PDB file of C-alpha atoms in Angstrom:
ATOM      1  CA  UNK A   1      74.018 123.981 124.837  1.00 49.00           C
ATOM      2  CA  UNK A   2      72.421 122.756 121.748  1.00 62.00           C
ATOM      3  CA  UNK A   3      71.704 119.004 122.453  1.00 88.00           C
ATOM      4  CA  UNK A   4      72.907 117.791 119.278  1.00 96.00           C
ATOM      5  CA  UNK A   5      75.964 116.076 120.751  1.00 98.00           C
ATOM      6  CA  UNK A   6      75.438 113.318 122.693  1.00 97.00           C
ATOM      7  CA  UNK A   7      77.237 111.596 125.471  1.00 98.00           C
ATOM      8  CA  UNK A   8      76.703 108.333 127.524  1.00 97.00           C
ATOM      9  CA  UNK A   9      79.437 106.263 129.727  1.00 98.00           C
ATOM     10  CA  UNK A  10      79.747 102.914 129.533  1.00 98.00           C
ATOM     11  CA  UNK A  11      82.044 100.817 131.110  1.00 97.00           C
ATOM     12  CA  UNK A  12      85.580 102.439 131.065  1.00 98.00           C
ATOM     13  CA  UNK A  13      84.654 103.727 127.675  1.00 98.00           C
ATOM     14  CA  UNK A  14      82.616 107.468 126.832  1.00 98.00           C
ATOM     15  CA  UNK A  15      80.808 107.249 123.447  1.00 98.00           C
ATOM     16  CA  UNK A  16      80.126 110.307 121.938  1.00 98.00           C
ATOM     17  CA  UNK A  17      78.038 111.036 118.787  1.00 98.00           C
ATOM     18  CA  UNK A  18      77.295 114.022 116.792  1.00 98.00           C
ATOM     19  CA  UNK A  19      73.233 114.246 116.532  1.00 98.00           C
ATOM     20  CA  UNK A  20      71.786 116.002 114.052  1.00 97.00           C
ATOM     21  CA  UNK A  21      71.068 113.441 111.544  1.00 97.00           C
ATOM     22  CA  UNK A  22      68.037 115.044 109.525  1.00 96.00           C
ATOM     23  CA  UNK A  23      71.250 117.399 108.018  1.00 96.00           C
ATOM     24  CA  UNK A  24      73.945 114.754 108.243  1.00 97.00           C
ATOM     25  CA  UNK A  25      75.351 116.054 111.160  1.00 98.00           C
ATOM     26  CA  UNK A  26      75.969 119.617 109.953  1.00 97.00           C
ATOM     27  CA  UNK A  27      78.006 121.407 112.080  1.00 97.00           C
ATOM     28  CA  UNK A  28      76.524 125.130 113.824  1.00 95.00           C
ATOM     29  CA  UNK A  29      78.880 127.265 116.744  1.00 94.00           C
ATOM     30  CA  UNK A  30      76.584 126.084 119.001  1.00 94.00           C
ATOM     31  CA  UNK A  31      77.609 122.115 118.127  1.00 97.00           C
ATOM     32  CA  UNK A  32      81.406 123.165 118.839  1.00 96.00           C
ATOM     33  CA  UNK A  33      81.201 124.897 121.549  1.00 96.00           C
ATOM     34  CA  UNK A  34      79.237 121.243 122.972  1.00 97.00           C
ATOM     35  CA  UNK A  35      81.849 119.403 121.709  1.00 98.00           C
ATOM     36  CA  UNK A  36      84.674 121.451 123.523  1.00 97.00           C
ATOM     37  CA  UNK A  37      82.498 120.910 126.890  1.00 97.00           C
ATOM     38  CA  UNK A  38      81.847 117.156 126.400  1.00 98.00           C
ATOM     39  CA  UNK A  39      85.946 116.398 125.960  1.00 98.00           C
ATOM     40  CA  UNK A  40      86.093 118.735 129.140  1.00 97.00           C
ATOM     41  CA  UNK A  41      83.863 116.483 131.113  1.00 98.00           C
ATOM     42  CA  UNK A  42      85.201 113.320 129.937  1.00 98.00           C
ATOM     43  CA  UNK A  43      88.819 114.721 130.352  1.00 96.00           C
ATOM     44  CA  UNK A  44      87.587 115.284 134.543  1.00 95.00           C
ATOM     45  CA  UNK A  45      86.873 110.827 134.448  1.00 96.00           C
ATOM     46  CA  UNK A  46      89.764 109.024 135.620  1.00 94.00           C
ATOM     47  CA  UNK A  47      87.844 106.012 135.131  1.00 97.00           C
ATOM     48  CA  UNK A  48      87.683 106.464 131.425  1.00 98.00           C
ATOM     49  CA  UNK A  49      89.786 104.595 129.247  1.00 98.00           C
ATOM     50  CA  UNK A  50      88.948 105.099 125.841  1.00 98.00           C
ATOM     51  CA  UNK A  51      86.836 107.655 123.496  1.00 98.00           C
ATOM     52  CA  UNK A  52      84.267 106.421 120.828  1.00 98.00           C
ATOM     53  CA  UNK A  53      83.400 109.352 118.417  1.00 98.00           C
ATOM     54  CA  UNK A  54      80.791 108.970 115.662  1.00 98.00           C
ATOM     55  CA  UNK A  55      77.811 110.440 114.345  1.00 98.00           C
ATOM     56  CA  UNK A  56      74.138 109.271 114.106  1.00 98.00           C
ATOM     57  CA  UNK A  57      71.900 109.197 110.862  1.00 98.00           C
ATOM     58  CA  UNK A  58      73.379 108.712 107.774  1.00 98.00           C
ATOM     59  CA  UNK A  59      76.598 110.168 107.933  1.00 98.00           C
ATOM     60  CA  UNK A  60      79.770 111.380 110.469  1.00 98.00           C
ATOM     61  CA  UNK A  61      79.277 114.544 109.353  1.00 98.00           C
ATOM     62  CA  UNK A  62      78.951 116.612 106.358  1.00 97.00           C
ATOM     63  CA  UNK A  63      80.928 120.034 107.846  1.00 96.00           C
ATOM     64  CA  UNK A  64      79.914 123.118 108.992  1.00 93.00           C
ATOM     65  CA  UNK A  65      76.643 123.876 108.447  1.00 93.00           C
ATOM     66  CA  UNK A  66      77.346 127.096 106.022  1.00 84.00           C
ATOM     67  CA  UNK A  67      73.883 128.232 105.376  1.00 84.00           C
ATOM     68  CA  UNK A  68      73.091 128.302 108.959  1.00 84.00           C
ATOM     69  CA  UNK A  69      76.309 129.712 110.318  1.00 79.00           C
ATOM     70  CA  UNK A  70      76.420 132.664 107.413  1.00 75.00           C
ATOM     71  CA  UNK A  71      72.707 133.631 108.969  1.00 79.00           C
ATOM     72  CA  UNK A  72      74.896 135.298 112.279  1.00 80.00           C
ATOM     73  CA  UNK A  73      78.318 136.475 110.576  1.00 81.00           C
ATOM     74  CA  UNK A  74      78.724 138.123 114.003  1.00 83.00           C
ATOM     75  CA  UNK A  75      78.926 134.595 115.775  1.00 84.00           C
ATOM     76  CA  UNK A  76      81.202 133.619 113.537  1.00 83.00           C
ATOM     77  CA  UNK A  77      83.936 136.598 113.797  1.00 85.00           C
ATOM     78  CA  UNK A  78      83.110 136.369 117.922  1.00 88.00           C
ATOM     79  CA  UNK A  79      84.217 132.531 117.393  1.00 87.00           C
ATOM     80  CA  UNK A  80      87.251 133.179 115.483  1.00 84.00           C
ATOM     81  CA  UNK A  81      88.729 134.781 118.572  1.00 87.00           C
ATOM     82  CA  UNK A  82      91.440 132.866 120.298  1.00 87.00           C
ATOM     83  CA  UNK A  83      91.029 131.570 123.735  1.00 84.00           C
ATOM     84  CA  UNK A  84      93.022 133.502 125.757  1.00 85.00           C
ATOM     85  CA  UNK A  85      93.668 129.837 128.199  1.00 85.00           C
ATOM     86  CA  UNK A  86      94.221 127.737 124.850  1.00 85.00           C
ATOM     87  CA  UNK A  87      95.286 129.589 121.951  1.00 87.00           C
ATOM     88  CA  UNK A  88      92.167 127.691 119.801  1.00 90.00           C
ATOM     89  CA  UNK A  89      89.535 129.323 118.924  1.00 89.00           C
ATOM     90  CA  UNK A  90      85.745 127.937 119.029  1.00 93.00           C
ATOM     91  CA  UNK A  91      86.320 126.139 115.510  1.00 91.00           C
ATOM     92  CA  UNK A  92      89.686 124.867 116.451  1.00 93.00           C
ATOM     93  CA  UNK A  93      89.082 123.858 120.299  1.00 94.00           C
ATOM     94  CA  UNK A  94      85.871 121.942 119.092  1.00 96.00           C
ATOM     95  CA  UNK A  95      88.616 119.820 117.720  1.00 96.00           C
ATOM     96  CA  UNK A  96      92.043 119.957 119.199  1.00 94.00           C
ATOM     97  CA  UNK A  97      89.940 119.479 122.921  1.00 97.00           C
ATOM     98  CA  UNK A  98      90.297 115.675 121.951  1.00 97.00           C
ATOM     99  CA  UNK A  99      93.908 115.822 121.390  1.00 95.00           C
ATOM    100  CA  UNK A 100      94.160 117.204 124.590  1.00 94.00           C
ATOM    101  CA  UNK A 101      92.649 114.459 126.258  1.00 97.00           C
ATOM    102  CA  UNK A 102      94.818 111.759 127.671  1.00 97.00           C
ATOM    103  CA  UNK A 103      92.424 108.705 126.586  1.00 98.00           C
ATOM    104  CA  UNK A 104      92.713 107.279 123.353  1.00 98.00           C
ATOM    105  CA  UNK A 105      89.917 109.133 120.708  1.00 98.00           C
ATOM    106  CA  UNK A 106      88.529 106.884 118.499  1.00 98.00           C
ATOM    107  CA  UNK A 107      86.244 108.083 115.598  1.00 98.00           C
ATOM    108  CA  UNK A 108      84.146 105.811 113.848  1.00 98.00           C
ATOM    109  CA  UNK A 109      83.205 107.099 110.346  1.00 98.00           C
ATOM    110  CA  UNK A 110      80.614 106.092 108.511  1.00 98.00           C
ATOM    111  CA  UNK A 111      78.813 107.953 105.587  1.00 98.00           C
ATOM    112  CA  UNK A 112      79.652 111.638 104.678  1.00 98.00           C
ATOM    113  CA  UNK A 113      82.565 113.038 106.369  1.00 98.00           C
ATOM    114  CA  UNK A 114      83.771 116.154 104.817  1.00 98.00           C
ATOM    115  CA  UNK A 115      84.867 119.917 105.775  1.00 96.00           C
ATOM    116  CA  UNK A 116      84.734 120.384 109.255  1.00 96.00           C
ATOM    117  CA  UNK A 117      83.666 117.053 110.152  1.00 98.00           C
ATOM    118  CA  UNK A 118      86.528 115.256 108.429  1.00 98.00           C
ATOM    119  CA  UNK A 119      88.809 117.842 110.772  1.00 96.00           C
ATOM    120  CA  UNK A 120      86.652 116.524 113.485  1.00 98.00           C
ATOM    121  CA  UNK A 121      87.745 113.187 112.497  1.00 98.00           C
ATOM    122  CA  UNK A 122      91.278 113.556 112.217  1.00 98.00           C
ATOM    123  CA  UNK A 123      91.466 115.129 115.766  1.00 97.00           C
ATOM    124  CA  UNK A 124      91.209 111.783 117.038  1.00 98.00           C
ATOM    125  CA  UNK A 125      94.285 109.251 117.326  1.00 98.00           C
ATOM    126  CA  UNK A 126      92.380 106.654 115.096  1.00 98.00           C
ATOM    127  CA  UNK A 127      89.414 106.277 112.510  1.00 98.00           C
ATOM    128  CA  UNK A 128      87.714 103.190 111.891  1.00 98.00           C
ATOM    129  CA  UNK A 129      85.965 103.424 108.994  1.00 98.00           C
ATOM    130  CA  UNK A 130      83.186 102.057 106.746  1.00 98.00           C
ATOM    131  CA  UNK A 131      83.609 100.635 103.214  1.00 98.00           C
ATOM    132  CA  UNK A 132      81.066 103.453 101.618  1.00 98.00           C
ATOM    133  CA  UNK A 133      82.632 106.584 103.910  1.00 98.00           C
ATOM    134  CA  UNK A 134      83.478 109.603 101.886  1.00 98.00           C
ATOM    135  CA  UNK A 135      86.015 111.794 102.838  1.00 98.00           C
ATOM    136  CA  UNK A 136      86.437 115.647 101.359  1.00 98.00           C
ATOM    137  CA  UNK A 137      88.513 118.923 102.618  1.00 97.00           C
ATOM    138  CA  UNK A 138      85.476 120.451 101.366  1.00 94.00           C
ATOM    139  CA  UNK A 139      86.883 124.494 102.192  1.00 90.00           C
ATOM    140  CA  UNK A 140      87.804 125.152  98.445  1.00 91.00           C
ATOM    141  CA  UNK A 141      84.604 124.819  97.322  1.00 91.00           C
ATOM    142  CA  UNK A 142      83.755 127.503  99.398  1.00 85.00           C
ATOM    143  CA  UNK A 143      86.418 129.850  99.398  1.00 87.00           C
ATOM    144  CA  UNK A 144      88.036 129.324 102.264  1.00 87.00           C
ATOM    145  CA  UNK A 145      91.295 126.619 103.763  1.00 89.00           C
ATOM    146  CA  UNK A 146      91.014 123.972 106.405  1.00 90.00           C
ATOM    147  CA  UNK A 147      91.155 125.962 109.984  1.00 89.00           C
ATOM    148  CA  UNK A 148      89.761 123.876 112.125  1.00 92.00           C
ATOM    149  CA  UNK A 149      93.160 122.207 113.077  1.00 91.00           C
ATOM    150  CA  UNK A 150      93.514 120.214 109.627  1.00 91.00           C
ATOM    151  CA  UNK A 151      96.715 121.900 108.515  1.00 89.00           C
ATOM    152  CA  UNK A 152      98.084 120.490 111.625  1.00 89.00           C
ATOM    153  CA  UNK A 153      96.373 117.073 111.633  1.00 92.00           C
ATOM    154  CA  UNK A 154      97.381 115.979 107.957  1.00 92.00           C
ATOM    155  CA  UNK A 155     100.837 116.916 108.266  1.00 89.00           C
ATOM    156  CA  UNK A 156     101.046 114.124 110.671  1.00 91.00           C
ATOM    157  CA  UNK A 157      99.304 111.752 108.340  1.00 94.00           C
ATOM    158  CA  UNK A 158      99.445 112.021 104.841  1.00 96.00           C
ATOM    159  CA  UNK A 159     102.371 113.542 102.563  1.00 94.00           C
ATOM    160  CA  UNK A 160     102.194 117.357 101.822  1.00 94.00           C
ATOM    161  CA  UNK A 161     100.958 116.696  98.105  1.00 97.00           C
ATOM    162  CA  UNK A 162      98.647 114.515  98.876  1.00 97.00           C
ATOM    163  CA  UNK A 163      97.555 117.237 101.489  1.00 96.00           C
ATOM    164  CA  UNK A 164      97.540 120.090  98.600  1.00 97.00           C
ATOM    165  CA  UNK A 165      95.772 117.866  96.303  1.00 97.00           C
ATOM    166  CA  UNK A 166      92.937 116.820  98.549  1.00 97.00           C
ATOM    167  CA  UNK A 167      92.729 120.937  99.910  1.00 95.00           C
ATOM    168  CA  UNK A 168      93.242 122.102  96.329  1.00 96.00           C
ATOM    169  CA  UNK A 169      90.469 120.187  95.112  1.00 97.00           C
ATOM    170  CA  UNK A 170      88.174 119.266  97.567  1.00 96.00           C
ATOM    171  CA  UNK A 171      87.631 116.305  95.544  1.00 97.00           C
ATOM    172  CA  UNK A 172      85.696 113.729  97.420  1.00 97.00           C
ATOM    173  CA  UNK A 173      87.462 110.712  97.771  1.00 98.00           C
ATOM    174  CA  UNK A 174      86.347 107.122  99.121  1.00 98.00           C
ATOM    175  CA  UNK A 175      87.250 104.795 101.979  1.00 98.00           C
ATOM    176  CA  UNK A 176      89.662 102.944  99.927  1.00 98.00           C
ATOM    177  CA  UNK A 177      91.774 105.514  98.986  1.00 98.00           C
ATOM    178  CA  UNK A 178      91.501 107.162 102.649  1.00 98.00           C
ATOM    179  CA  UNK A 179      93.019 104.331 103.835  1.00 98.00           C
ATOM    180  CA  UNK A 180      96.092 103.947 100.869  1.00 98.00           C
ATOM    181  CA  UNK A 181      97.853 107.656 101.765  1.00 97.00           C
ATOM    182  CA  UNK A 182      97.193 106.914 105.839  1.00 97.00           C
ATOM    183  CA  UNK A 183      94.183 109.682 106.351  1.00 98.00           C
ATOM    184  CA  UNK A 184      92.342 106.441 108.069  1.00 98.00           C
ATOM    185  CA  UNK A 185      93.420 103.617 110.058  1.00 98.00           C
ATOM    186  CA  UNK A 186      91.338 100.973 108.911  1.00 98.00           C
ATOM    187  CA  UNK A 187      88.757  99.971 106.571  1.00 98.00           C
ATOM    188  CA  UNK A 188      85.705  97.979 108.669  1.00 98.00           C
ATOM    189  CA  UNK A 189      82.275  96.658 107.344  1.00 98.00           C
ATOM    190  CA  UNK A 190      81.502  96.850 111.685  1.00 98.00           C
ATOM    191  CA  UNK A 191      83.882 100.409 112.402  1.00 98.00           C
ATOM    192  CA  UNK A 192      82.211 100.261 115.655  1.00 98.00           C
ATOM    193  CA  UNK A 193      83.000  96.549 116.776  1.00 98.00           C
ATOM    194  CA  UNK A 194      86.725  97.231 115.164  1.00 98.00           C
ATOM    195  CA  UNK A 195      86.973 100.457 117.398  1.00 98.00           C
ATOM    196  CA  UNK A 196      85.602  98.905 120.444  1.00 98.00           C
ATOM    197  CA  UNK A 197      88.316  95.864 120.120  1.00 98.00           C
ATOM    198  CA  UNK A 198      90.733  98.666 119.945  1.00 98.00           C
ATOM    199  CA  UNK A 199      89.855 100.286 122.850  1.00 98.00           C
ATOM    200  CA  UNK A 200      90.171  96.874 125.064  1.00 98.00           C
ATOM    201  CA  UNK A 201      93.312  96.202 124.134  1.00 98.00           C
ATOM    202  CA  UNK A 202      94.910  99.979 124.882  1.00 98.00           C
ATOM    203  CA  UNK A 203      92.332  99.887 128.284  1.00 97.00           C
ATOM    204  CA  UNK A 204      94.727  96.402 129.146  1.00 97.00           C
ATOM    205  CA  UNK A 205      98.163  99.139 129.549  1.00 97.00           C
ATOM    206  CA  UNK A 206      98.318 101.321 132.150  1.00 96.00           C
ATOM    207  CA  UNK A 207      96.472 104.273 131.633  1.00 96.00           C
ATOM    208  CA  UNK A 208      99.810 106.758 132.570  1.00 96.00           C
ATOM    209  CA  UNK A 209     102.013 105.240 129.983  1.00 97.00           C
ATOM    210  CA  UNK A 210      99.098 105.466 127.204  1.00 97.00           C
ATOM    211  CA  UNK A 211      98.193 108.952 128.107  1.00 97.00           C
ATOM    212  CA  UNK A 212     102.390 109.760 128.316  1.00 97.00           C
ATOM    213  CA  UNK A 213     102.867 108.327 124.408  1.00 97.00           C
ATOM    214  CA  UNK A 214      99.416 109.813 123.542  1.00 96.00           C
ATOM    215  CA  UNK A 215     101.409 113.008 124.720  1.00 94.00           C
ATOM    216  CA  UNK A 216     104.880 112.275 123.678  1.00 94.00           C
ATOM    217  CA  UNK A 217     103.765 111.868 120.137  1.00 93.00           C
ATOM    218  CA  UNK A 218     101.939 115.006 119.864  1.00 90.00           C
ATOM    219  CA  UNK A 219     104.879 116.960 120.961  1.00 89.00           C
ATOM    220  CA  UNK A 220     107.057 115.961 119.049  1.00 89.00           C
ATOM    221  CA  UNK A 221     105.937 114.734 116.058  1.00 87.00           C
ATOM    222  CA  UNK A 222     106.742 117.349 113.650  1.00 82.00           C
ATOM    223  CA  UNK A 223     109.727 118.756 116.108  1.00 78.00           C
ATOM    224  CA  UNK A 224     113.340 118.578 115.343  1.00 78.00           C
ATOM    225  CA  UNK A 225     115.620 115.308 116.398  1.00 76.00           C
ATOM    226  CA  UNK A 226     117.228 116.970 119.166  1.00 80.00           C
ATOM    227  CA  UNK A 227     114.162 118.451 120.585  1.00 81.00           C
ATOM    228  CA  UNK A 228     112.242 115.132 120.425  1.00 74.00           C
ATOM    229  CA  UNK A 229     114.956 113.494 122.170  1.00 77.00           C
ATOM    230  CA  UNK A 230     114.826 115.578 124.868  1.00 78.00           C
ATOM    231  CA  UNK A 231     111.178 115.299 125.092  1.00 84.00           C
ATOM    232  CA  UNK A 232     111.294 111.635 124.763  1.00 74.00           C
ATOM    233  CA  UNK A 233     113.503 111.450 128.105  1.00 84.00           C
ATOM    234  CA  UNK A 234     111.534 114.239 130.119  1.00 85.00           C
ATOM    235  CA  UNK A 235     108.527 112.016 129.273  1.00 84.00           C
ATOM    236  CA  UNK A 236     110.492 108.562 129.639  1.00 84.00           C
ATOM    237  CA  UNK A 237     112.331 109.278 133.296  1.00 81.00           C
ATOM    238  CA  UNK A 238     108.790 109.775 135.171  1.00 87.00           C
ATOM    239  CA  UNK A 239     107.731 106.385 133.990  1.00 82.00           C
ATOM    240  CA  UNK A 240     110.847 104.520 134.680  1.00 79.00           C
ATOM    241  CA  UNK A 241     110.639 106.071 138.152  1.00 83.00           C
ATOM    242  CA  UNK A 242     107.158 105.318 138.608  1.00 84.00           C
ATOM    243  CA  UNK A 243     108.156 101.294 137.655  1.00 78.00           C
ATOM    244  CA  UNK A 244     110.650 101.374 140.583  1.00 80.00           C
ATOM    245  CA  UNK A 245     108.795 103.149 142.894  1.00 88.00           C
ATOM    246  CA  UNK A 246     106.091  99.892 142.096  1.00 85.00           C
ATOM    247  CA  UNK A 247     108.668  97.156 141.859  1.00 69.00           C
ATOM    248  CA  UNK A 248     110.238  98.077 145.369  1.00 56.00           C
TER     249      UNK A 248
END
């Protein structure tokens, strides 16, 4: 592994942080594939309630680390495989491992966060944020789309113009205006303290109906009425059993 993503428990809560701060947390392979592992170990800690995901140094992250990943173009075709167990490939697992995960994510964004790393972000179920963040789908500059999940992420959150427009672009835009179309949850001056309130009050529900809406929502979100109906009931009728199983 590369060491440039730490993790540390603490309490019920994991915090994670991206750590490569002398290049603003640019993203190499070798960072995603560490990323993918870490949700797998926290995803194997029933005691774990909540996710803290942020990045150390100046900023969340500025993306993938192009100059560094264009030095082994064979890495890169090699990671744009699918996984044969998940569908993802390496880009796309490094983030859609923490919508996976049954615990509430929650990133906490300071500084740069654009490309990759902003994809990074929006894999989790919230983002706390600070005044100065900046926020970019930075792909257009270089070519390319959004494929580390983010097609799939901002249809969730923001309008589909407002989704062109930032892709189209790649205009940088700041905290304020993150937070007026939805692509944040909150504006903080302490992200951290704002996240970490957060995360008591979801750890104060049982864990199997937060980890059941956690999942309910994500399969369903973009489905069709009748299909999300009958998803809401498969999900519902466990839990109601589970109450009377408790109750009697």
């Amino acid at each position: 592994m590369s060491n440039n993503v730490s993790l540390r428990f603490e309490g019920n809560r994991a915090y994670v942080a991206l750590d490569r701060p002398d290049k603003h947390n640019g993203l190499t392979i070798e960072m995603l594939r560490e990323l993918a592992q870490v949700a797998r170990i926290i995803e194997r800690r029933k005691d774990i309630r909540a996710v803290i995901l942020s990045g150390k140094g100046p900023s969340f992250s500025s993306g993938l680390d192009i100059a560094k990943a264009m030095g082994n173009p064979l890495a890169i075709i090699r990671a744009f495989v699918p996984l044969p167990w998940t569908g993802t490939n390496v880009f796309q697992e490094a983030c859609w491992a923490w919508r996976r995960l049954p615990q509430p994510v929650i990133a906490v964004v300071h500084g740069r966060c654009y490309g990759g790393g902003l994809q990074l972000a929006l894999a989790a179920d919230f983002r706390f944020v600070t005044p100065d963040s900046e926020f970019s789908v930075m792909e257009a500059k270089h070519g390319l789309i959004p494929d580390m999940t983010g097609a799939a992420t901002l249809s969730r959150l923001i309008g589909i113009d407002q989704a062109l427009l930032l892709t189209m672009t790649a205009d940088p835009v700041d905290a304020a205006y993150a937070e007026r179309i939805g692509l944040v949850t909150e504006v903080s001056a302490d992200p951290l303290a704002a996240a970490e309130k957060l995360a008591d009050r979801i750890a104060a529900r049982p864990a199997h109906a937060v980890a059941s809406a956690k999942k309910l929502f994500d399969r369903t979100w973009t489905g069709s009425v009748r299909r999300t109906l009958a998803i809401e009931r498969a999900t519902q009728l466990p839990l109601i059993i589970r109450q009377a199983l408790n109750k009697g």
